[in-house]
Amino acid sequence: MSFSTLGLDPSLLATLAALGYAAPTPVQREAIPAAIAGGDLLVSSQTGSGKTAAFLLPALQRLYAPATAPGIGPRILVLTPTRELALQVQKAAHGYGSTQRMRTASVVGGMPYGLQLKQLSRPVDIVIATPGRLKDHMDRRTVSLGRVELLVLDEADRMLDMGFQEEIDAIVARIPKERQTLLFSATLDGIVGHLAQRVTRSAKRIAIARVAETRPDITQHALVADNDAHKVRMLDTLLRESDVDQTLVFTATKRSAEELSGSLLGKGFDVGALHGDMRQRERSQMLQRLRDGKMKVLVATDVAARGIDVPGINLVVNYDAPRQAEDYVHRIGRTGRAGRAGVAVTFLGHGDRHLVRQIERFTGNVVTMMVIPGLEPRNMPRSFRRPG
Ligand code: AMP
């Protein structure tokens, strides 16, 4: 399968060839023709799947046609959760659109308003924005969204996890109803599904299965916990193991990340928390302390921890078990970096036996049940006893 069957303009095909892209990735194969056809899309796919090109190529293609409305505002609006991602998308737009005459602007938090105001006062084709800063410009009437033909929500799950729901709704309310909307997210369930219902019309769903990797370099254990107090005692023991360098601990909610890191701090651990409610600056500082080895334990939520690449992390603890096997794969993949070995330990409730089976089936890895001497669960549920 090659790019030439997807309905892309020859100039874009030439650019892709020049970039050395031999064939479309699965998400590109599915999403590009569907997006060019004009309908709304809900796409579940991961970072690294080639999703950026999957929405940018149809977006750039759209610019070959004349604008549907006069004015200077953007024809294409891409919303992303973070400044880093926005800048990455902007760079990719210039890469894929290198043969085109088009103007882009990034409208992101943590950057001075001056340049953004200048860029928004001139005609612009593509605006890539984080929701908070774009809403600011909207409120100050320094951006006009009345000409937007295509709205892309990139990593919608992360935007919601970071608390941008209100801003997104306010922004979408200012965009013409006769637009195309492409929503990309790791998952389409839960609150993402509700957002999708509000912002898309008769959307086609595209689900790209992620290829699970077996990780023989990561030793995987599960421990049954009776309750929170039991979990805390087990975590304490694990963190004091002599061969543990740095540890990443996962909790289900932002609040429990704060609470757990607070209680570990009280016990004298060098610990911090990382979650979507924190400002970009705080998060960057936290990650820098981890990279510098100044912090031994980081307590994080799934979304905030995605992509962390710190070779010193040789233990991952799922303090709260992941809801899905996909999340498990993301979490344990934060250890075993740079060719080192890692250990992943998952705390399970008494009713969670099915989770281990699901994870084993999904990953092809073996997760071994373990007990810490002196901290055995009160009643080991029968379902956890393995034959042999
Ligand atoms: P993304 O998931 O959009 O962050 O893309 C991951 C990486 O894959 C980026 O560095 C892209 O440049 C690259 N990429 C995207 N599509 C292709 C393709 N069809 N062939 C080769 N590399 C690609």
CSV table of C-alpha atoms and ligand atoms in Angstrom, one decimal:
chain,number,residue,atom,x,y,z
A,1,MET,CA,0.0,0.0,0.0
A,2,SER,CA,1.4,3.4,-0.9
A,3,PHE,CA,0.4,7.0,-0.2
A,4,SER,CA,-0.7,7.4,-3.8
A,5,THR,CA,-4.0,5.6,-3.3
A,6,LEU,CA,-5.2,7.9,-0.5
A,7,GLY,CA,-6.4,10.8,-2.6
A,8,LEU,CA,-3.6,13.2,-1.8
A,9,ASP,CA,-2.5,16.0,-4.0
A,10,PRO,CA,0.7,15.2,-6.1
A,11,SER,CA,2.7,18.0,-4.4
A,12,LEU,CA,2.0,16.4,-1.0
A,13,LEU,CA,3.0,13.0,-2.4
A,14,ALA,CA,6.2,14.5,-3.6
A,15,THR,CA,7.0,15.9,-0.2
A,16,LEU,CA,6.3,12.6,1.5
A,17,ALA,CA,8.6,10.9,-0.9
A,18,ALA,CA,11.3,13.5,-0.2
A,19,LEU,CA,10.8,12.8,3.5
A,20,GLY,CA,11.4,9.1,2.9
A,21,TYR,CA,8.0,8.0,4.0
A,22,ALA,CA,7.6,4.7,2.1
A,23,ALA,CA,4.0,3.8,3.1
A,24,PRO,CA,1.2,5.2,5.2
A,25,THR,CA,0.9,3.9,8.8
A,26,PRO,CA,-2.4,2.2,9.7
A,27,VAL,CA,-3.9,5.4,11.1
A,28,GLN,CA,-2.9,7.4,8.0
A,29,ARG,CA,-4.3,4.6,5.8
A,30,GLU,CA,-7.7,4.9,7.5
A,31,ALA,CA,-8.0,8.5,8.4
A,32,ILE,CA,-6.6,10.3,5.4
A,33,PRO,CA,-9.1,9.2,2.8
A,34,ALA,CA,-12.0,9.5,5.3
A,35,ALA,CA,-10.9,13.1,6.2
A,36,ILE,CA,-10.5,14.1,2.6
A,37,ALA,CA,-14.0,12.8,2.0
A,38,GLY,CA,-15.1,15.6,4.4
A,39,GLY,CA,-16.9,13.8,7.3
A,40,ASP,CA,-16.1,14.1,11.0
A,41,LEU,CA,-13.8,11.5,12.5
A,42,LEU,CA,-13.2,10.0,15.9
A,43,VAL,CA,-9.8,8.4,15.9
A,44,SER,CA,-8.3,6.3,18.7
A,45,SER,CA,-4.5,6.1,18.2
A,46,GLN,CA,-1.3,6.5,20.2
A,47,THR,CA,1.5,8.9,20.0
A,48,GLY,CA,4.1,7.5,17.6
A,49,SER,CA,1.4,6.1,15.3
A,50,GLY,CA,1.8,8.8,12.7
A,51,LYS,CA,-1.4,10.6,13.8
A,52,THR,CA,0.0,14.1,13.2
A,53,ALA,CA,0.4,13.5,9.5
A,54,ALA,CA,-3.0,11.7,9.5
A,55,PHE,CA,-4.7,15.1,10.2
A,56,LEU,CA,-2.2,17.5,8.8
A,57,LEU,CA,-2.1,16.1,5.3
A,58,PRO,CA,-5.9,16.4,4.8
A,59,ALA,CA,-5.7,19.8,6.4
A,60,LEU,CA,-3.0,21.0,4.0
A,61,GLN,CA,-4.9,19.5,1.1
A,62,ARG,CA,-7.9,21.6,2.1
A,63,LEU,CA,-5.8,24.8,1.6
A,64,TYR,CA,-5.5,24.1,-2.1
A,65,ALA,CA,-9.2,24.9,-2.4
A,66,PRO,CA,-10.3,28.5,-2.0
A,67,ALA,CA,-11.5,29.6,1.5
A,68,THR,CA,-15.2,29.3,2.1
A,69,ALA,CA,-15.4,32.6,3.9
A,70,PRO,CA,-13.6,36.0,3.6
A,71,GLY,CA,-11.5,37.4,6.4
A,72,ILE,CA,-8.1,36.8,8.0
A,73,GLY,CA,-8.8,34.3,10.7
A,74,PRO,CA,-7.5,30.7,10.5
A,75,ARG,CA,-9.2,28.1,8.2
A,76,ILE,CA,-7.7,25.3,10.2
A,77,LEU,CA,-7.6,25.2,14.0
A,78,VAL,CA,-5.7,22.5,15.8
A,79,LEU,CA,-6.1,22.2,19.6
A,80,THR,CA,-3.4,20.4,21.6
A,81,PRO,CA,-2.9,19.8,25.3
A,82,THR,CA,0.6,21.2,25.7
A,83,ARG,CA,2.8,23.9,24.3
A,84,GLU,CA,5.4,21.2,23.3
A,85,LEU,CA,2.9,19.3,21.3
A,86,ALA,CA,1.6,22.5,19.6
A,87,LEU,CA,5.1,23.4,18.5
A,88,GLN,CA,5.8,19.9,17.3
A,89,VAL,CA,2.6,20.0,15.2
A,90,GLN,CA,3.5,23.5,13.8
A,91,LYS,CA,6.9,22.2,12.8
A,92,ALA,CA,5.3,19.1,11.2
A,93,ALA,CA,2.9,21.4,9.3
A,94,HIS,CA,5.8,23.3,7.8
A,95,GLY,CA,7.5,20.0,6.9
A,96,TYR,CA,4.6,18.4,5.2
A,97,GLY,CA,3.5,21.8,3.7
A,98,SER,CA,7.0,22.8,2.6
A,99,THR,CA,5.9,23.3,-1.0
A,100,GLN,CA,2.8,25.3,-0.1
A,101,ARG,CA,2.3,29.0,0.5
A,102,MET,CA,0.7,29.0,3.9
A,103,ARG,CA,0.9,30.7,7.2
A,104,THR,CA,0.8,29.2,10.6
A,105,ALA,CA,0.6,30.6,14.1
A,106,SER,CA,1.1,28.9,17.4
A,107,VAL,CA,-1.0,30.3,20.2
A,108,VAL,CA,0.2,28.7,23.4
A,109,GLY,CA,0.5,29.4,27.1
A,110,GLY,CA,3.8,30.3,28.7
A,111,MET,CA,4.8,32.4,25.7
A,112,PRO,CA,4.7,36.2,25.3
A,113,TYR,CA,1.5,37.7,23.8
A,114,GLY,CA,3.3,40.1,21.5
A,115,LEU,CA,4.3,37.7,18.7
A,116,GLN,CA,0.9,35.9,18.9
A,117,LEU,CA,-0.9,39.2,18.6
A,118,LYS,CA,1.2,40.2,15.6
A,119,GLN,CA,0.6,36.8,13.9
A,120,LEU,CA,-3.1,36.9,14.6
A,121,SER,CA,-3.5,40.4,13.1
A,122,ARG,CA,-2.3,39.1,9.8
A,123,PRO,CA,-4.0,36.5,7.5
A,124,VAL,CA,-3.2,33.1,8.8
A,125,ASP,CA,-4.2,29.6,7.5
A,126,ILE,CA,-3.5,27.3,10.4
A,127,VAL,CA,-3.5,28.1,14.1
A,128,ILE,CA,-2.2,25.5,16.5
A,129,ALA,CA,-3.3,26.4,20.0
A,130,THR,CA,-3.5,25.2,23.6
A,131,PRO,CA,-7.1,25.8,24.8
A,132,GLY,CA,-6.3,28.2,27.7
A,133,ARG,CA,-4.3,30.7,25.7
A,134,LEU,CA,-6.7,30.6,22.7
A,135,LYS,CA,-9.6,31.3,25.0
A,136,ASP,CA,-7.7,34.3,26.3
A,137,HIS,CA,-7.3,35.7,22.8
A,138,MET,CA,-11.0,35.0,22.1
A,139,ASP,CA,-12.0,36.9,25.2
A,140,ARG,CA,-9.7,39.9,24.2
A,141,ARG,CA,-11.2,39.7,20.7
A,142,THR,CA,-7.7,39.3,19.3
A,143,VAL,CA,-8.6,36.2,17.3
A,144,SER,CA,-11.5,35.5,15.0
A,145,LEU,CA,-12.7,31.9,14.5
A,146,GLY,CA,-15.5,32.6,12.1
A,147,ARG,CA,-13.6,31.3,9.2
A,148,VAL,CA,-12.6,27.9,10.6
A,149,GLU,CA,-13.5,25.1,8.2
A,150,LEU,CA,-11.6,22.3,9.9
A,151,LEU,CA,-11.2,21.8,13.7
A,152,VAL,CA,-8.7,19.2,15.0
A,153,LEU,CA,-8.7,18.1,18.6
A,154,ASP,CA,-5.3,16.4,19.1
A,155,GLU,CA,-4.9,14.2,22.2
A,156,ALA,CA,-8.4,15.1,23.4
A,157,ASP,CA,-8.1,12.8,26.4
A,158,ARG,CA,-5.1,14.7,27.7
A,159,MET,CA,-6.8,18.0,27.1
A,160,LEU,CA,-9.7,16.9,29.2
A,161,ASP,CA,-7.4,15.4,31.9
A,162,MET,CA,-5.7,18.8,32.1
A,163,GLY,CA,-9.1,20.4,32.8
A,164,PHE,CA,-9.6,22.2,29.5
A,165,GLN,CA,-13.2,21.1,29.0
A,166,GLU,CA,-14.7,24.6,29.5
A,167,GLU,CA,-12.2,26.3,27.3
A,168,ILE,CA,-12.8,23.7,24.5
A,169,ASP,CA,-16.6,24.2,24.7
A,170,ALA,CA,-16.2,28.0,24.6
A,171,ILE,CA,-13.9,27.8,21.6
A,172,VAL,CA,-16.1,25.3,19.7
A,173,ALA,CA,-19.1,27.6,20.3
A,174,ARG,CA,-17.3,30.3,18.3
A,175,ILE,CA,-16.6,28.1,15.3
A,176,PRO,CA,-19.1,27.8,12.4
A,177,LYS,CA,-21.3,24.7,12.7
A,178,GLU,CA,-20.7,23.8,9.1
A,179,ARG,CA,-17.1,22.7,9.8
A,180,GLN,CA,-15.3,19.4,9.7
A,181,THR,CA,-14.1,18.0,13.1
A,182,LEU,CA,-11.4,15.4,13.6
A,183,LEU,CA,-10.9,14.2,17.1
A,184,PHE,CA,-7.8,12.2,18.0
A,185,SER,CA,-7.5,10.5,21.4
A,186,ALA,CA,-5.8,7.5,23.0
A,187,THR,CA,-9.3,6.4,24.1
A,188,LEU,CA,-12.8,7.3,22.9
A,189,ASP,CA,-14.5,6.2,26.1
A,190,GLY,CA,-15.9,8.1,29.0
A,191,ILE,CA,-15.6,11.9,29.0
A,192,VAL,CA,-13.9,11.9,25.6
A,193,GLY,CA,-17.1,10.2,24.3
A,194,HIS,CA,-19.2,13.0,25.8
A,195,LEU,CA,-17.0,15.6,24.2
A,196,ALA,CA,-17.2,13.8,20.9
A,197,GLN,CA,-20.9,13.9,21.0
A,198,ARG,CA,-20.9,17.6,21.6
A,199,VAL,CA,-18.4,18.6,18.9
A,200,THR,CA,-18.9,16.1,16.1
A,201,ARG,CA,-21.7,15.2,13.8
A,202,SER,CA,-22.3,11.6,12.4
A,203,ALA,CA,-18.6,10.9,13.0
A,204,LYS,CA,-16.9,7.8,11.7
A,205,ARG,CA,-15.0,5.9,14.3
A,206,ILE,CA,-11.5,4.7,13.5
A,207,ALA,CA,-9.8,2.5,16.0
A,208,ILE,CA,-6.2,1.7,15.5
A,209,ALA,CA,-5.2,-1.3,17.6
A,210,ARG,CA,-1.9,-0.8,19.3
A,211,VAL,CA,0.7,-3.4,18.8
A,212,ALA,CA,1.6,-4.7,22.2
A,213,GLU,CA,5.2,-5.4,22.8
A,214,THR,CA,6.4,-8.1,25.1
A,215,ARG,CA,8.9,-6.8,27.5
A,216,PRO,CA,11.2,-9.6,28.7
A,217,ASP,CA,13.5,-6.9,30.2
A,218,ILE,CA,10.8,-5.9,32.7
A,219,THR,CA,10.1,-8.3,35.6
A,220,GLN,CA,6.4,-8.1,36.3
A,221,HIS,CA,4.8,-8.9,39.6
A,222,ALA,CA,1.4,-8.4,41.1
A,223,LEU,CA,0.5,-8.2,44.8
A,224,VAL,CA,-2.9,-8.5,46.4
A,225,ALA,CA,-3.7,-5.6,48.8
A,226,ASP,CA,-6.5,-5.7,51.4
A,227,ASN,CA,-6.9,-2.0,51.6
A,228,ASP,CA,-5.2,1.4,51.3
A,229,ALA,CA,-3.3,1.0,54.6
A,230,HIS,CA,-1.9,-2.3,53.3
A,231,LYS,CA,-0.9,-0.7,50.0
A,232,VAL,CA,1.0,2.0,51.9
A,233,ARG,CA,2.9,-0.5,53.9
A,234,MET,CA,3.8,-2.6,50.9
A,235,LEU,CA,4.9,0.5,48.9
A,236,ASP,CA,7.0,1.6,51.8
A,237,THR,CA,8.8,-1.8,51.8
A,238,LEU,CA,9.3,-1.7,48.0
A,239,LEU,CA,10.8,1.8,48.0
A,240,ARG,CA,13.3,0.8,50.7
A,241,GLU,CA,14.7,-2.1,48.7
A,242,SER,CA,18.4,-1.6,48.2
A,243,ASP,CA,18.5,-2.1,44.5
A,244,VAL,CA,15.8,0.5,43.7
A,245,ASP,CA,17.2,3.6,42.1
A,246,GLN,CA,14.2,5.7,41.1
A,247,THR,CA,10.5,4.8,41.2
A,248,LEU,CA,7.5,5.9,39.4
A,249,VAL,CA,4.2,5.3,41.3
A,250,PHE,CA,0.9,5.4,39.5
A,251,THR,CA,-2.4,6.4,41.1
A,252,ALA,CA,-5.8,6.6,39.5
A,253,THR,CA,-6.6,10.2,40.3
A,254,LYS,CA,-4.8,13.6,40.6
A,255,ARG,CA,-6.0,13.8,44.2
A,256,SER,CA,-4.6,10.5,45.3
A,257,ALA,CA,-1.3,11.4,43.5
A,258,GLU,CA,-1.1,14.5,45.7
A,259,GLU,CA,-2.1,12.7,48.9
A,260,LEU,CA,0.2,9.8,48.4
A,261,SER,CA,3.2,12.0,47.6
A,262,GLY,CA,2.4,14.1,50.7
A,263,SER,CA,2.4,11.0,52.9
A,264,LEU,CA,5.6,9.7,51.4
A,265,LEU,CA,7.2,13.1,51.9
A,266,GLY,CA,6.2,12.8,55.6
A,267,LYS,CA,8.1,9.6,55.8
A,268,GLY,CA,11.3,11.3,54.5
A,269,PHE,CA,11.3,10.2,50.8
A,270,ASP,CA,12.5,12.6,48.1
A,271,VAL,CA,9.2,12.6,46.3
A,272,GLY,CA,7.1,14.7,44.0
A,273,ALA,CA,3.7,14.5,42.2
A,274,LEU,CA,2.9,14.9,38.5
A,275,HIS,CA,-0.6,15.4,37.2
A,276,GLY,CA,-2.6,17.3,34.7
A,277,ASP,CA,-3.8,20.0,37.1
A,278,MET,CA,-0.2,21.3,37.5
A,279,ARG,CA,1.0,24.2,35.4
A,280,GLN,CA,3.4,23.4,32.5
A,281,ARG,CA,6.2,25.1,34.4
A,282,GLU,CA,5.7,23.0,37.6
A,283,ARG,CA,5.6,19.8,35.5
A,284,SER,CA,8.8,20.7,33.6
A,285,GLN,CA,10.5,21.4,36.9
A,286,MET,CA,9.3,18.1,38.4
A,287,LEU,CA,10.6,16.2,35.4
A,288,GLN,CA,13.9,18.0,35.5
A,289,ARG,CA,14.4,17.1,39.2
A,290,LEU,CA,13.6,13.5,38.3
A,291,ARG,CA,16.1,13.5,35.4
A,292,ASP,CA,18.8,15.1,37.5
A,293,GLY,CA,18.3,12.3,40.0
A,294,LYS,CA,17.3,14.7,42.8
A,295,MET,CA,14.0,13.0,43.2
A,296,LYS,CA,13.8,9.3,44.0
A,297,VAL,CA,10.0,8.8,43.8
A,298,LEU,CA,7.5,10.4,41.5
A,299,VAL,CA,3.8,9.8,42.0
A,300,ALA,CA,1.9,10.4,38.8
A,301,THR,CA,-1.4,9.8,36.9
A,302,ASP,CA,-1.5,8.0,33.6
A,303,VAL,CA,-1.8,10.9,31.3
A,304,ALA,CA,0.8,13.1,33.0
A,305,ALA,CA,3.4,10.3,32.9
A,306,ARG,CA,3.0,9.4,29.3
A,307,GLY,CA,6.3,9.6,27.5
A,308,ILE,CA,8.6,10.0,30.6
A,309,ASP,CA,12.0,8.7,29.6
A,310,VAL,CA,14.3,8.6,32.6
A,311,PRO,CA,16.8,5.7,32.6
A,312,GLY,CA,17.1,5.8,36.4
A,313,ILE,CA,13.6,4.5,36.9
A,314,ASN,CA,14.0,0.9,37.6
A,315,LEU,CA,10.8,0.3,39.5
A,316,VAL,CA,7.2,1.1,38.5
A,317,VAL,CA,4.5,0.6,41.1
A,318,ASN,CA,0.9,0.5,40.0
A,319,TYR,CA,-0.4,1.7,43.4
A,320,ASP,CA,-3.9,1.8,41.8
A,321,ALA,CA,-4.3,-0.9,39.2
A,322,PRO,CA,-4.6,0.4,35.6
A,323,ARG,CA,-8.1,0.3,34.2
A,324,GLN,CA,-7.0,-1.1,30.8
A,325,ALA,CA,-4.3,-3.3,29.5
A,326,GLU,CA,-3.2,-0.4,27.2
A,327,ASP,CA,-2.6,1.8,30.3
A,328,TYR,CA,-0.6,-1.0,31.8
A,329,VAL,CA,1.7,-1.1,28.8
A,330,HIS,CA,2.3,2.7,28.9
A,331,ARG,CA,3.0,2.6,32.6
A,332,ILE,CA,5.5,-0.3,32.7
A,333,GLY,CA,7.2,1.1,29.6
A,334,ARG,CA,8.5,4.0,31.8
A,335,THR,CA,11.1,1.5,33.2
A,336,GLY,CA,13.5,-0.7,31.3
A,337,ARG,CA,14.7,2.4,29.4
A,338,ALA,CA,18.0,2.7,27.6
A,339,GLY,CA,18.6,-1.1,27.7
A,340,ARG,CA,18.4,-1.4,31.5
A,341,ALA,CA,16.3,-3.9,33.3
A,342,GLY,CA,13.2,-2.8,35.2
A,343,VAL,CA,10.7,-4.2,37.7
A,344,ALA,CA,6.9,-3.5,37.5
A,345,VAL,CA,4.7,-4.2,40.5
A,346,THR,CA,0.9,-3.9,40.4
A,347,PHE,CA,-1.3,-3.8,43.5
A,348,LEU,CA,-4.6,-5.5,43.0
A,349,GLY,CA,-7.8,-5.5,44.9
A,350,HIS,CA,-9.3,-8.8,45.9
A,351,GLY,CA,-11.6,-8.7,42.9
A,352,ASP,CA,-9.0,-7.9,40.3
A,353,ARG,CA,-7.8,-11.3,39.1
A,354,HIS,CA,-9.4,-10.7,35.7
A,355,LEU,CA,-7.1,-7.7,35.2
A,356,VAL,CA,-4.0,-9.8,35.4
A,357,ARG,CA,-5.4,-12.3,32.8
A,358,GLN,CA,-6.4,-9.4,30.6
A,359,ILE,CA,-2.9,-7.9,30.8
A,360,GLU,CA,-1.2,-11.2,30.2
A,361,ARG,CA,-3.4,-11.9,27.1
A,362,PHE,CA,-2.8,-8.4,25.8
A,363,THR,CA,0.9,-8.2,26.3
A,364,GLY,CA,2.0,-11.8,26.1
A,365,ASN,CA,4.0,-11.1,29.2
A,366,VAL,CA,3.8,-13.2,32.4
A,367,VAL,CA,2.8,-11.4,35.5
A,368,THR,CA,3.8,-13.4,38.6
A,369,MET,CA,1.8,-13.2,41.8
A,370,MET,CA,4.0,-12.3,44.8
A,371,VAL,CA,3.7,-11.7,48.5
A,372,ILE,CA,6.0,-9.6,50.7
A,373,PRO,CA,6.9,-11.7,53.8
A,374,GLY,CA,5.1,-10.2,56.8
A,375,LEU,CA,2.7,-8.3,54.6
A,376,GLU,CA,0.7,-11.1,53.2
A,377,PRO,CA,-3.0,-10.3,52.4
A,378,ARG,CA,-5.5,-11.4,55.0
A,379,ASN,CA,-7.3,-13.9,52.8
A,380,MET,CA,-5.6,-14.7,49.5
A,381,PRO,CA,-8.6,-15.0,47.2
A,382,ARG,CA,-9.0,-18.4,45.7
A,383,SER,CA,-8.9,-17.0,42.2
A,384,PHE,CA,-5.3,-15.8,42.7
A,385,ARG,CA,-4.0,-19.3,43.4
A,386,ARG,CA,-2.2,-20.5,40.4
A,387,PRO,CA,-1.8,-24.2,39.7
A,388,GLY,CA,1.8,-25.1,40.3
B,1,AMP,P1,3.3,11.0,15.4
B,1,AMP,O1,2.6,9.7,15.9
B,1,AMP,O2,2.4,11.8,14.6
B,1,AMP,O3,3.9,11.7,16.5
B,1,AMP,O4,4.5,10.5,14.4
B,1,AMP,C1,5.6,9.7,14.9
B,1,AMP,C2,6.8,9.8,13.9
B,1,AMP,O5,6.6,9.0,12.8
B,1,AMP,C3,7.1,11.2,13.5
B,1,AMP,O6,8.5,11.4,13.7
B,1,AMP,C4,6.8,11.2,12.0
B,1,AMP,O7,7.7,12.0,11.3
B,1,AMP,C5,7.0,9.8,11.6
B,1,AMP,N1,6.1,9.3,10.5
B,1,AMP,C6,4.8,9.6,10.4
B,1,AMP,N2,4.2,9.0,9.3
B,1,AMP,C7,5.2,8.2,8.8
B,1,AMP,C8,5.3,7.3,7.7
B,1,AMP,N3,4.2,7.1,6.9
B,1,AMP,N4,6.4,6.7,7.4
B,1,AMP,C9,7.5,7.0,8.2
B,1,AMP,N5,7.5,7.8,9.2
B,1,AMP,C10,6.4,8.4,9.5
